[in-house]
mmCIF file of C-alpha atoms in Angstrom:
data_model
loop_
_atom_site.group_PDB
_atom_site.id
_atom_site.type_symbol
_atom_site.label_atom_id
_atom_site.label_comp_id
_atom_site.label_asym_id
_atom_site.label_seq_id
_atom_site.Cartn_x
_atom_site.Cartn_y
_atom_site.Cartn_z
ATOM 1 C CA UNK A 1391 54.266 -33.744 12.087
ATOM 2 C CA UNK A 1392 55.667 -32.408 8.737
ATOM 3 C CA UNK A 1393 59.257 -32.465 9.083
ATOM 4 C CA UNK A 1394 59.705 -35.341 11.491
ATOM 5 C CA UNK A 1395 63.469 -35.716 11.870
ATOM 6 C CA UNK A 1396 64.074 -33.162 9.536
ATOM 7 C CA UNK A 1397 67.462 -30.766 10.141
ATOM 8 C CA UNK A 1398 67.285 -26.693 9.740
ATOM 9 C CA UNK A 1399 68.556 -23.971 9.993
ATOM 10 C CA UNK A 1400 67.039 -20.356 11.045
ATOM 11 C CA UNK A 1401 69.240 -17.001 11.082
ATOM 12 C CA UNK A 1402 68.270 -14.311 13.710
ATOM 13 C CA UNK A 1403 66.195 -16.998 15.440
ATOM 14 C CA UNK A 1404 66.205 -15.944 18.911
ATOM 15 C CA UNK A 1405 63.728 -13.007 18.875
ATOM 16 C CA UNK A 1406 60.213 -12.018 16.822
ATOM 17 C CA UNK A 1407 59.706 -14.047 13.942
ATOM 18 C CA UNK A 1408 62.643 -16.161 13.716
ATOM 19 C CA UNK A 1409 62.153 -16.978 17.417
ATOM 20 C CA UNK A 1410 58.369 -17.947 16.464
ATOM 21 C CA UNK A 1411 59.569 -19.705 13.401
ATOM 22 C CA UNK A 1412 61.916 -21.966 15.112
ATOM 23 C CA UNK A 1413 59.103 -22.774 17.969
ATOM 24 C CA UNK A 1414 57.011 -23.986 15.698
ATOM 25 C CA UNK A 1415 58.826 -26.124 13.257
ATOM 26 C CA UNK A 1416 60.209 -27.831 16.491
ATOM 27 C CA UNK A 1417 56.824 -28.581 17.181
ATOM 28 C CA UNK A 1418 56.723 -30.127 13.739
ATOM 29 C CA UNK A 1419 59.265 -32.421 14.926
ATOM 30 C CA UNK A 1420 62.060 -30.343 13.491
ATOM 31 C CA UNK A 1421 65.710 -30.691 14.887
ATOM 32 C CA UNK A 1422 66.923 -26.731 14.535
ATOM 33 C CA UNK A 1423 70.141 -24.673 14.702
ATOM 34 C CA UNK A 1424 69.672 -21.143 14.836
ATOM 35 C CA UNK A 1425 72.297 -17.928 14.977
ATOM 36 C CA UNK A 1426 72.039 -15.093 16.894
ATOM 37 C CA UNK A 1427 74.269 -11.745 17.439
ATOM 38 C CA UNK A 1428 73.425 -10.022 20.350
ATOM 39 C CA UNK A 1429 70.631 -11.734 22.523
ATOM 40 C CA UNK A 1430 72.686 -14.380 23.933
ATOM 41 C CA UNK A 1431 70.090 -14.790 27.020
ATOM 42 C CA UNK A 1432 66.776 -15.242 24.450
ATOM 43 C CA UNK A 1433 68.946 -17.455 22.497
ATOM 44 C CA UNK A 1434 69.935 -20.053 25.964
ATOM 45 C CA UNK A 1435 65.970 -19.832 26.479
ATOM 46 C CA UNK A 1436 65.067 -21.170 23.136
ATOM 47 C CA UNK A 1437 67.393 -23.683 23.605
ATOM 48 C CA UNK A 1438 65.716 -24.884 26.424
ATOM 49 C CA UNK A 1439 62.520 -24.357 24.986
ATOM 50 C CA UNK A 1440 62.910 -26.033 21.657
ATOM 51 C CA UNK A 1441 64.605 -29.013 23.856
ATOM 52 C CA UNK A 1442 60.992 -29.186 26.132
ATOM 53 C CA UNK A 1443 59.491 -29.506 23.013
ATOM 54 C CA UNK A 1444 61.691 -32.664 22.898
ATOM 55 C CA UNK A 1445 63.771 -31.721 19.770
ATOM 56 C CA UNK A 1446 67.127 -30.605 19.499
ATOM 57 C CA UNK A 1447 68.594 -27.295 18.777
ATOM 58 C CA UNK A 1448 71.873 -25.317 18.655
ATOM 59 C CA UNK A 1449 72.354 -21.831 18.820
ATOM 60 C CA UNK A 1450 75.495 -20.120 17.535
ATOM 61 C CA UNK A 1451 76.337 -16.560 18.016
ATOM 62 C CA UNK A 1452 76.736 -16.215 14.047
ATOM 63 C CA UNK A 1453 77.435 -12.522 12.615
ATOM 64 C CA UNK A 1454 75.375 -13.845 9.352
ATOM 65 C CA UNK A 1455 77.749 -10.738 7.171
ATOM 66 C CA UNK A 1456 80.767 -12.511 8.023
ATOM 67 C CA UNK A 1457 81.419 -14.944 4.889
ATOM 68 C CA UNK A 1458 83.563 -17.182 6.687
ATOM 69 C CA UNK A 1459 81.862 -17.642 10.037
ATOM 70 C CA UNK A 1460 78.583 -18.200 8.130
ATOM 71 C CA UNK A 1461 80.539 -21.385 6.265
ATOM 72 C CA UNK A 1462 81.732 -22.590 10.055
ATOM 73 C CA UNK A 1463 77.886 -22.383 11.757
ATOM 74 C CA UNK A 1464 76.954 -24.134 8.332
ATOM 75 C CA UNK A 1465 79.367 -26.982 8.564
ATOM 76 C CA UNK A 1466 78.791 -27.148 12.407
ATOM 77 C CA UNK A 1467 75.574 -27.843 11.758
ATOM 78 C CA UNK A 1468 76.019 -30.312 9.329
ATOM 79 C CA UNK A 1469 78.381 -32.278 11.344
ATOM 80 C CA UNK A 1470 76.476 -32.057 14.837
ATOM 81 C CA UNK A 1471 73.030 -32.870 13.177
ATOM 82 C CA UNK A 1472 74.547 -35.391 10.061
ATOM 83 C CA UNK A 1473 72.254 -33.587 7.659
ATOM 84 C CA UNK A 1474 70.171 -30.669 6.424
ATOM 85 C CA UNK A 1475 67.371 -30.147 5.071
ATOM 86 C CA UNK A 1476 65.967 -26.939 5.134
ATOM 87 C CA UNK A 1477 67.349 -22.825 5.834
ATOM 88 C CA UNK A 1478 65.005 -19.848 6.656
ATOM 89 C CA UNK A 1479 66.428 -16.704 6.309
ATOM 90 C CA UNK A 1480 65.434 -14.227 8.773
ATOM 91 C CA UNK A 1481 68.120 -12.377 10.156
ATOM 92 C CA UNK A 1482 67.433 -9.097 9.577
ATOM 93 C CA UNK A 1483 67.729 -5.588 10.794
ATOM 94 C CA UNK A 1484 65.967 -1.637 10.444
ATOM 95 C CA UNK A 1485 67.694 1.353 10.323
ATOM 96 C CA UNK A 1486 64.988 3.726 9.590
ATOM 97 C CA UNK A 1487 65.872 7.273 8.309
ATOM 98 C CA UNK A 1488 64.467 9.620 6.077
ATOM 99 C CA UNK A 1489 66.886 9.227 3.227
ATOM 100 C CA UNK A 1490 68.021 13.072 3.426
ATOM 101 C CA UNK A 1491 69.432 11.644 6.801
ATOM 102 C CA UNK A 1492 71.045 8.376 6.020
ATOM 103 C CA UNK A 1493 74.455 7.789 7.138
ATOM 104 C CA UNK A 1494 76.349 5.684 4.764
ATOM 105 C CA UNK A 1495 76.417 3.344 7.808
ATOM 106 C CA UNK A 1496 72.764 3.193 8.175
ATOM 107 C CA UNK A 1497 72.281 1.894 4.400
ATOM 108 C CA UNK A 1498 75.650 -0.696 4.766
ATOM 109 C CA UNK A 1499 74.519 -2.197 7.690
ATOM 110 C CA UNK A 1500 71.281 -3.056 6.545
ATOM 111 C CA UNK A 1501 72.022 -4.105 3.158
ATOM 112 C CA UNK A 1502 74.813 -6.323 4.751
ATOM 113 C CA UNK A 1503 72.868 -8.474 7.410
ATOM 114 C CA UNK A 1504 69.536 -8.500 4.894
ATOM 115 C CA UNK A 1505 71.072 -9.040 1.511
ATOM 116 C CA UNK A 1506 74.324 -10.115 1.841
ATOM 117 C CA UNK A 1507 73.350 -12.363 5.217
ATOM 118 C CA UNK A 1508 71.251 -14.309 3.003
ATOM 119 C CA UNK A 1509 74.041 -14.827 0.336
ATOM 120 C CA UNK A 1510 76.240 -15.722 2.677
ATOM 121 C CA UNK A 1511 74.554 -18.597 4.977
ATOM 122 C CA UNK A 1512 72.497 -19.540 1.450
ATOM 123 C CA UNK A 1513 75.886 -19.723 -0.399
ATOM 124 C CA UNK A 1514 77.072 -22.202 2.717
ATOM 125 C CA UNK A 1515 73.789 -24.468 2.186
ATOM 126 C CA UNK A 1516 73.176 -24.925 -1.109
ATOM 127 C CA UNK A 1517 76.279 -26.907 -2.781
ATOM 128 C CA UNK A 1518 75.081 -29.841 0.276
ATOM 129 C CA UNK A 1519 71.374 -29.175 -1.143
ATOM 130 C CA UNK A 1520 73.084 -29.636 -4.939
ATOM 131 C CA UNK A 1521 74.355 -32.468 -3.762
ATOM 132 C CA UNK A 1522 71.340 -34.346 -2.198
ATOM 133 C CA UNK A 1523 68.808 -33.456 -4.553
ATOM 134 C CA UNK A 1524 66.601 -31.744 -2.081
ATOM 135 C CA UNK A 1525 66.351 -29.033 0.099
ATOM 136 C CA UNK A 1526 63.623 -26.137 0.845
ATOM 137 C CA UNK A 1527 64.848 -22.366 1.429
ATOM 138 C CA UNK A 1528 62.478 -19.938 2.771
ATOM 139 C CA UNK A 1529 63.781 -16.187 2.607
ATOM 140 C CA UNK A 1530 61.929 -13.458 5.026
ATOM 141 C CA UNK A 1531 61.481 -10.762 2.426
ATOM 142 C CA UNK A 1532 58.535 -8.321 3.887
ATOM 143 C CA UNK A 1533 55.824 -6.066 2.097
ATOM 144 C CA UNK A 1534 58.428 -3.309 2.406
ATOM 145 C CA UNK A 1535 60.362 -5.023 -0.340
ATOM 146 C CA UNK A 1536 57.197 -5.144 -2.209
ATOM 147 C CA UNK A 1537 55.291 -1.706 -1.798
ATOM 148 C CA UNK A 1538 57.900 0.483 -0.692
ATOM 149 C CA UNK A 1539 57.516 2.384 2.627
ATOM 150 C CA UNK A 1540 58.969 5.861 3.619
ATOM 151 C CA UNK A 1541 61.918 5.936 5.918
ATOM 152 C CA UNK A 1542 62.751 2.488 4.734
ATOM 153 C CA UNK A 1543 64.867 3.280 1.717
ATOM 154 C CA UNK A 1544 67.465 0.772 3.179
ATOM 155 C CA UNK A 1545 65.261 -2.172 4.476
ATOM 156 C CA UNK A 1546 63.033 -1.741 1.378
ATOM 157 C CA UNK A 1547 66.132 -2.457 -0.660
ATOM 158 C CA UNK A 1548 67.300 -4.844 1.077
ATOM 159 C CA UNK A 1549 63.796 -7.229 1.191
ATOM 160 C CA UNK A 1550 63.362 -6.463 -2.833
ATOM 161 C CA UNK A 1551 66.714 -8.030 -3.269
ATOM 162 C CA UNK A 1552 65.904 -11.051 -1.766
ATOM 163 C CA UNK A 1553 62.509 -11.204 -3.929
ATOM 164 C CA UNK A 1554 65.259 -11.000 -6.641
ATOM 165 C CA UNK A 1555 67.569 -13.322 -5.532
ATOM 166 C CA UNK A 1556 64.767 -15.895 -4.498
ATOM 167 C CA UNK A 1557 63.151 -16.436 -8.002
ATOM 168 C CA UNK A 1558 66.633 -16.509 -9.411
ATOM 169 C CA UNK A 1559 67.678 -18.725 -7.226
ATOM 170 C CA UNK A 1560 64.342 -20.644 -7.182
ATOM 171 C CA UNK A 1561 64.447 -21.132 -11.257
ATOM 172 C CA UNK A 1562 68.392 -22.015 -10.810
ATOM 173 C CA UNK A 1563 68.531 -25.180 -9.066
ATOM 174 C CA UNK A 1564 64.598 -26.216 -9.440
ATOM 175 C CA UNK A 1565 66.225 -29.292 -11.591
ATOM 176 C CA UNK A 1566 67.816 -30.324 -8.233
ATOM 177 C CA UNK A 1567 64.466 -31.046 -6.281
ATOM 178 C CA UNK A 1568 65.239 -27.419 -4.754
ATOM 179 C CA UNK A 1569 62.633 -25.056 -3.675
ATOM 180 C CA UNK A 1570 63.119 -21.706 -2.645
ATOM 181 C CA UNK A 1571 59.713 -19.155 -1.947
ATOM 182 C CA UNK A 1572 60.111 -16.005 0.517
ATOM 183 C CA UNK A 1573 57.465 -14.747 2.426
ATOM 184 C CA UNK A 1574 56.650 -10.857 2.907
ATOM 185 C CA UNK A 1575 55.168 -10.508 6.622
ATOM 186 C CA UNK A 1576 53.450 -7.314 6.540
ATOM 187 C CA UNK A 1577 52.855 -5.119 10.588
ATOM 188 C CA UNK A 1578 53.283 -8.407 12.696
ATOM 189 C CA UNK A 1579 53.558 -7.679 16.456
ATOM 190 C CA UNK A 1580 56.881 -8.151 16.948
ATOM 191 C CA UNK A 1581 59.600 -5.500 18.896
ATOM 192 C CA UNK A 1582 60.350 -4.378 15.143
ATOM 193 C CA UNK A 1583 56.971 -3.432 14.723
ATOM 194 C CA UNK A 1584 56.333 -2.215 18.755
ATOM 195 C CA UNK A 1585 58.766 0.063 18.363
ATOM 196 C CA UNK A 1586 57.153 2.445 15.517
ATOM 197 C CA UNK A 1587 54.936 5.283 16.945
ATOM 198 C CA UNK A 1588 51.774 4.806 18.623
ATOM 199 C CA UNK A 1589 49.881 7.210 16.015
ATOM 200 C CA UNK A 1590 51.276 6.031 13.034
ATOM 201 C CA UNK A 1591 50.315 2.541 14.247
ATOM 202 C CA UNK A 1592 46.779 3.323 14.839
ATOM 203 C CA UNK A 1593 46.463 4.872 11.557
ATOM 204 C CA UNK A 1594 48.268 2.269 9.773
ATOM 205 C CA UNK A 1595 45.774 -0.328 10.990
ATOM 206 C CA UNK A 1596 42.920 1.436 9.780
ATOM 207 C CA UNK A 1597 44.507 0.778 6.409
ATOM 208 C CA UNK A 1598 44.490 -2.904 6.968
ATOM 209 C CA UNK A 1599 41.368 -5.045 5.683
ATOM 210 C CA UNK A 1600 41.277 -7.588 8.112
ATOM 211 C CA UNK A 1601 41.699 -4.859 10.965
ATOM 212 C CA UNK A 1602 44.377 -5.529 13.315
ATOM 213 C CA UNK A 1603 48.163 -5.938 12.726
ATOM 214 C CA UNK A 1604 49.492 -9.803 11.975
ATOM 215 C CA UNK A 1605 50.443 -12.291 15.008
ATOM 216 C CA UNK A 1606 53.711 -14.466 14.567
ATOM 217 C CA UNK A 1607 51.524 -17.378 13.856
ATOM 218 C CA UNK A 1608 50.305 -15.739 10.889
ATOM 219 C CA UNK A 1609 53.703 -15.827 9.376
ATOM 220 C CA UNK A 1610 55.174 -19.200 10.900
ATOM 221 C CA UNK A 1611 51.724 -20.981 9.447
ATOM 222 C CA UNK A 1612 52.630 -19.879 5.895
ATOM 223 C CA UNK A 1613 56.655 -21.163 6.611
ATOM 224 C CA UNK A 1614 54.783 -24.540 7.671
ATOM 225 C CA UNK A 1615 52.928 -24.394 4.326
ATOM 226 C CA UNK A 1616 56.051 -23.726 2.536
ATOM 227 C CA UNK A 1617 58.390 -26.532 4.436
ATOM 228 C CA UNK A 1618 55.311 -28.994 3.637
ATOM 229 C CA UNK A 1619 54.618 -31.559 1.213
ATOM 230 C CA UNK A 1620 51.818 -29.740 0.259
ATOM 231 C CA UNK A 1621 54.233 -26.861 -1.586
ATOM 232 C CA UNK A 1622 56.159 -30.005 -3.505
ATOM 233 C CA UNK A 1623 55.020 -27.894 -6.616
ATOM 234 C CA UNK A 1624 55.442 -23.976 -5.032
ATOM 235 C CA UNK A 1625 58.586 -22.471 -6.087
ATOM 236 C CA UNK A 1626 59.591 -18.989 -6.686
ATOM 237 C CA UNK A 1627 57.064 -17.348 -4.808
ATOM 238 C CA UNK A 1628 56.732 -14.351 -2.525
ATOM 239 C CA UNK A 1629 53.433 -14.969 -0.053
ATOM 240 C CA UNK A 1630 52.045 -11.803 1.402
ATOM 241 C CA UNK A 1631 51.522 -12.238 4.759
ATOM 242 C CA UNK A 1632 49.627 -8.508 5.459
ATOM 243 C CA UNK A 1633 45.978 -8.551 6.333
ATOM 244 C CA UNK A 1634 45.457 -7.155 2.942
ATOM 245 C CA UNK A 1635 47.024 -3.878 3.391
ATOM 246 C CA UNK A 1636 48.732 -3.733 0.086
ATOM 247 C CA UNK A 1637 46.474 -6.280 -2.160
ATOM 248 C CA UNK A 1638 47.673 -5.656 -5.831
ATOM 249 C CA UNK B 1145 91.907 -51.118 -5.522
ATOM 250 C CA UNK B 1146 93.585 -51.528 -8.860
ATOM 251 C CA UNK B 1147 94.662 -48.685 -10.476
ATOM 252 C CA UNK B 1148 93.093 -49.013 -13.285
ATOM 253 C CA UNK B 1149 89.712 -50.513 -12.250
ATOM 254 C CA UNK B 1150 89.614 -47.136 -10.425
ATOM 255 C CA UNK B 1151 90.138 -44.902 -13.471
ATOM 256 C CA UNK B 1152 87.488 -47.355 -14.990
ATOM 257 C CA UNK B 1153 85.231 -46.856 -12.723
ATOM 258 C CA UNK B 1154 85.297 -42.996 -12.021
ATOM 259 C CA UNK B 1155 85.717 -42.996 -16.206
ATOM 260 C CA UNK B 1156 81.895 -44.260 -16.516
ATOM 261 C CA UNK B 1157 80.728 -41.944 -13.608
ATOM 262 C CA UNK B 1158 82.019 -39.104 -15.576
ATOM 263 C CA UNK B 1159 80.820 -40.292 -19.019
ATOM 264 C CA UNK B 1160 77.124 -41.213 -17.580
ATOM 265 C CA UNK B 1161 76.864 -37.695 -15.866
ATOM 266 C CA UNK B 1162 77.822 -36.072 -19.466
ATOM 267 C CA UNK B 1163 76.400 -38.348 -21.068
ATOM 268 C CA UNK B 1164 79.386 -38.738 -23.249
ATOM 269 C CA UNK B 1165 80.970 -42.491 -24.524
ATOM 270 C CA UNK B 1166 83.470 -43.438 -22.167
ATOM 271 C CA UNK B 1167 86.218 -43.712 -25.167
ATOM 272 C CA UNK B 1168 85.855 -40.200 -25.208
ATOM 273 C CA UNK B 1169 86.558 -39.007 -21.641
ATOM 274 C CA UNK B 1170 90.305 -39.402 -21.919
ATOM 275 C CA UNK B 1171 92.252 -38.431 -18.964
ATOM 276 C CA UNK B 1172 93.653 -35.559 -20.393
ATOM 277 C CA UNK B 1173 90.212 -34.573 -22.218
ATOM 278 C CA UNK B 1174 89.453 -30.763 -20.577
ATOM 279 C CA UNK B 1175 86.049 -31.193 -18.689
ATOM 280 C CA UNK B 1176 84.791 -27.650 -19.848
ATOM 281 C CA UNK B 1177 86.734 -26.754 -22.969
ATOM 282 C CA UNK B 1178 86.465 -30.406 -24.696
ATOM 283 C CA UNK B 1179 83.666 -32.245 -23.053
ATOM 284 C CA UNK B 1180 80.695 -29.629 -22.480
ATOM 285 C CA UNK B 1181 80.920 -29.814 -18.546
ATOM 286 C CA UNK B 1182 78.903 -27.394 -16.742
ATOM 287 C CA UNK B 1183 79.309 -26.043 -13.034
ATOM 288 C CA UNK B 1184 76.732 -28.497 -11.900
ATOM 289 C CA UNK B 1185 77.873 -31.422 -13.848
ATOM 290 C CA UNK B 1186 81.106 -31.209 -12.155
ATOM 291 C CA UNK B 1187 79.159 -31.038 -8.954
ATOM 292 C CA UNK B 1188 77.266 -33.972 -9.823
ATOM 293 C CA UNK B 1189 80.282 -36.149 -10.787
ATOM 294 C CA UNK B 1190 81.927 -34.996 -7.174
ATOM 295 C CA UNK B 1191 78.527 -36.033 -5.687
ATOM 296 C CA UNK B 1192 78.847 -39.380 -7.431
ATOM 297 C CA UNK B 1193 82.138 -40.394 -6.442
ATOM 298 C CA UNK B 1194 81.503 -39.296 -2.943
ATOM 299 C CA UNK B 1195 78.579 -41.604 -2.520
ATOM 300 C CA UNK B 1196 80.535 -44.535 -4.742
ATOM 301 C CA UNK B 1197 83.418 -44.635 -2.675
ATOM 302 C CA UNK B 1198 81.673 -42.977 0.783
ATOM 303 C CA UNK B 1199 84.302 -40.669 0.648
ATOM 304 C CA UNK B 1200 83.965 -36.884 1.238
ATOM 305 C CA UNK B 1201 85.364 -34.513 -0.569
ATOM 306 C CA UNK B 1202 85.432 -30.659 0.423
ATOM 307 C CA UNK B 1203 83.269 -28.092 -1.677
ATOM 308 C CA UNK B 1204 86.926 -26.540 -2.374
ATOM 309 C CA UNK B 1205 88.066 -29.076 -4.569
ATOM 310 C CA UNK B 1206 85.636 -28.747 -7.145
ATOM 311 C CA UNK B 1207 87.545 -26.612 -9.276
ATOM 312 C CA UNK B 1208 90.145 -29.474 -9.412
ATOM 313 C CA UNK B 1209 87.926 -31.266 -11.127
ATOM 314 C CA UNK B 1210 88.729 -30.294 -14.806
ATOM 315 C CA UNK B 1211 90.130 -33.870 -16.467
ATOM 316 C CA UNK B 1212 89.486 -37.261 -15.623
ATOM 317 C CA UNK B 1213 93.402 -37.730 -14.427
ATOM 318 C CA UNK B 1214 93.146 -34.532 -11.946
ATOM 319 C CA UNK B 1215 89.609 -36.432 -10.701
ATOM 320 C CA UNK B 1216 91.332 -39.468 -10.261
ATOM 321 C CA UNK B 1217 93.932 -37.772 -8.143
ATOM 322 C CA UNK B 1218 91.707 -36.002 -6.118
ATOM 323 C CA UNK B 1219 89.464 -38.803 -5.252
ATOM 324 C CA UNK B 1220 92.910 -40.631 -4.770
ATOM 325 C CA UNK B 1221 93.624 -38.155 -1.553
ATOM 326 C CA UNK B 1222 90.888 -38.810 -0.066
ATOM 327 C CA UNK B 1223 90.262 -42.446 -0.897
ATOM 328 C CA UNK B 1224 93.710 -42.632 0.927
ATOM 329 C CA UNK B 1225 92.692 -41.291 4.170
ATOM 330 C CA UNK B 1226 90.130 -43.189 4.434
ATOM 331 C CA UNK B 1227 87.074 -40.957 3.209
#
């Protein structure tokens, strides 16, 4: 098991990736806390899952724009576990649009759970990291962020910014034993991804080298990686996790 | 604890973390302005005392931390109730 014991947090973990993210560091022995905003019911279940797994969990209903309620699942966390060791941020939403189309609303609310999600529950974490002289931060950026796609003007923002923000970050407080990598999931089958159009999915896998869209356990294998002892000298980095689709 | 083994004491925590002589972090001495204390310096001297004296002291109070008298105070509050 690599993180035996160890205490973490995951934002939007009770559905697609963050769900699968959270299942599997449990199984790495992992004690986990993980927000949520809507799916209350998928969040009880992971709960209960995490806790057949035999580790602990919490889930808070945690609106990761909100500044100060970020700070109170953050302290929560650190007072019901006694430590931390470790945040993936996940939470994210689409709001896809042609731009021409694009409510002002549409942009806001994506920027604000992506982007400034990630500040906020980051911003929370890393002054206890500071302090410890240790702590791993994995950001869910996605090839998006990377390659650009159309009618993702918004989320495409959003997921460069945290490629931005995660080598900044990364070369910041790399003195403090601090690592910080993101990973850039290309078409995993997730709802995200099950909700795009049947034709424009078969011709998007076409485009894919290794032929067929990502599983879950593509991307939560990489996290592992990242979380591991093995990545004691990996900081900085984005990992494209996309069957090849957009090899530069 | 003596008053002034305590200002001792949190004098060398200060002066090891800036690696500064201790004659020269006076209480009045500004951390940034006279001494060359960074954001995370100040971090790492709250860290310090926090572990020293298993005390803990909230991430608000850092920007207290500007002189070795308004340090000493601060830890004071909390030393006080007990940590």
């Amino acid at each position: 098991m690599i993180l035996k014991d160890k205490v973490g947090i995951i934002t939007g973990g009770s559905r697609g990736i963050g769900r699968a993210i959270a299942l599997a560091l449990a199984k790495e022995g992992a004690n986990l806390a993980f927000t949520y905003l809507k799916s209350s019911q998928e969040a009880q279940t992971l709960v209960q899952e995490i806790e057949k797994i035999g580790r602990k969990a919490i889930g808070t209903q945690t609106d990761v724009r909100d500044f100060e309620k970020s700070k109170e699942m953050v302290e929560n966390v650190k007072k019901e576990f006694g430590r931390l060791d470790f945040l993936v941020n996940n939470a994210g939403i689409t709001k896809d649009k042609a731009l021409m189309m694009m409510s002002k609303e549409d942009w806001q609310e994506v920027i604000d759970t992506n982007l400034t999600g990630m500040f906020n529950v980051t911003r929370h974490c890393i002054v206890t990291f500071l302090k410890q002289k240790s702590g791993d931060i994995i950001n869910i950026s996605s090839v998006s962020g990377i390659a650009g796609m159309s009618r993702q003007t918004n989320y495409a923002a959003s997921k460069a910014g945290m490629i931005g923000f995660t080598k900044s970050l990364a070369r910041e407080v790399a003195a403090y034993n601090i690592r910080v990598n993101a990973v850039a999931p290309g078409f995993i089958e997730t709802e995200m991804v099950a909700s795009l159009k049947e034709d424009y999915k078969n011709a998007m896998i076409k485009n894919i080298p290794l032929g067929r869209f990502g599983k879950v356990e593509d991307v939560t294998g990489t996290v592992k990686f990242l979380l591991s002892d093995s990545a004691n000298f990996v900081t900085g980095q984005v990992i494209v996790i996309d069957g090849g689709l957009f090899i530069q | 604890m003596q008053e002034q083994q305590l200002e001792n004491e949190i004098r060398n925590i200060i002066a090891e973390i800036i690696e500064k002589k201790p004659e020269e972090v006076t209480p009045d001495a500004k951390f940034f302005e006279d001494l060359g204390v960074d954001s995370m310096m100040a971090l790492e001297i709250m860290a310090a005392i926090e572990k020293k004296y298993k005390i803990a002291i909230p991430e608000e109070k850092l920007s207290q931390l500007t002189t070795l008298g308004e340090t000493i105070r601060v830890a004071k509050e909390y030393l006080a109730s007990g940590g």
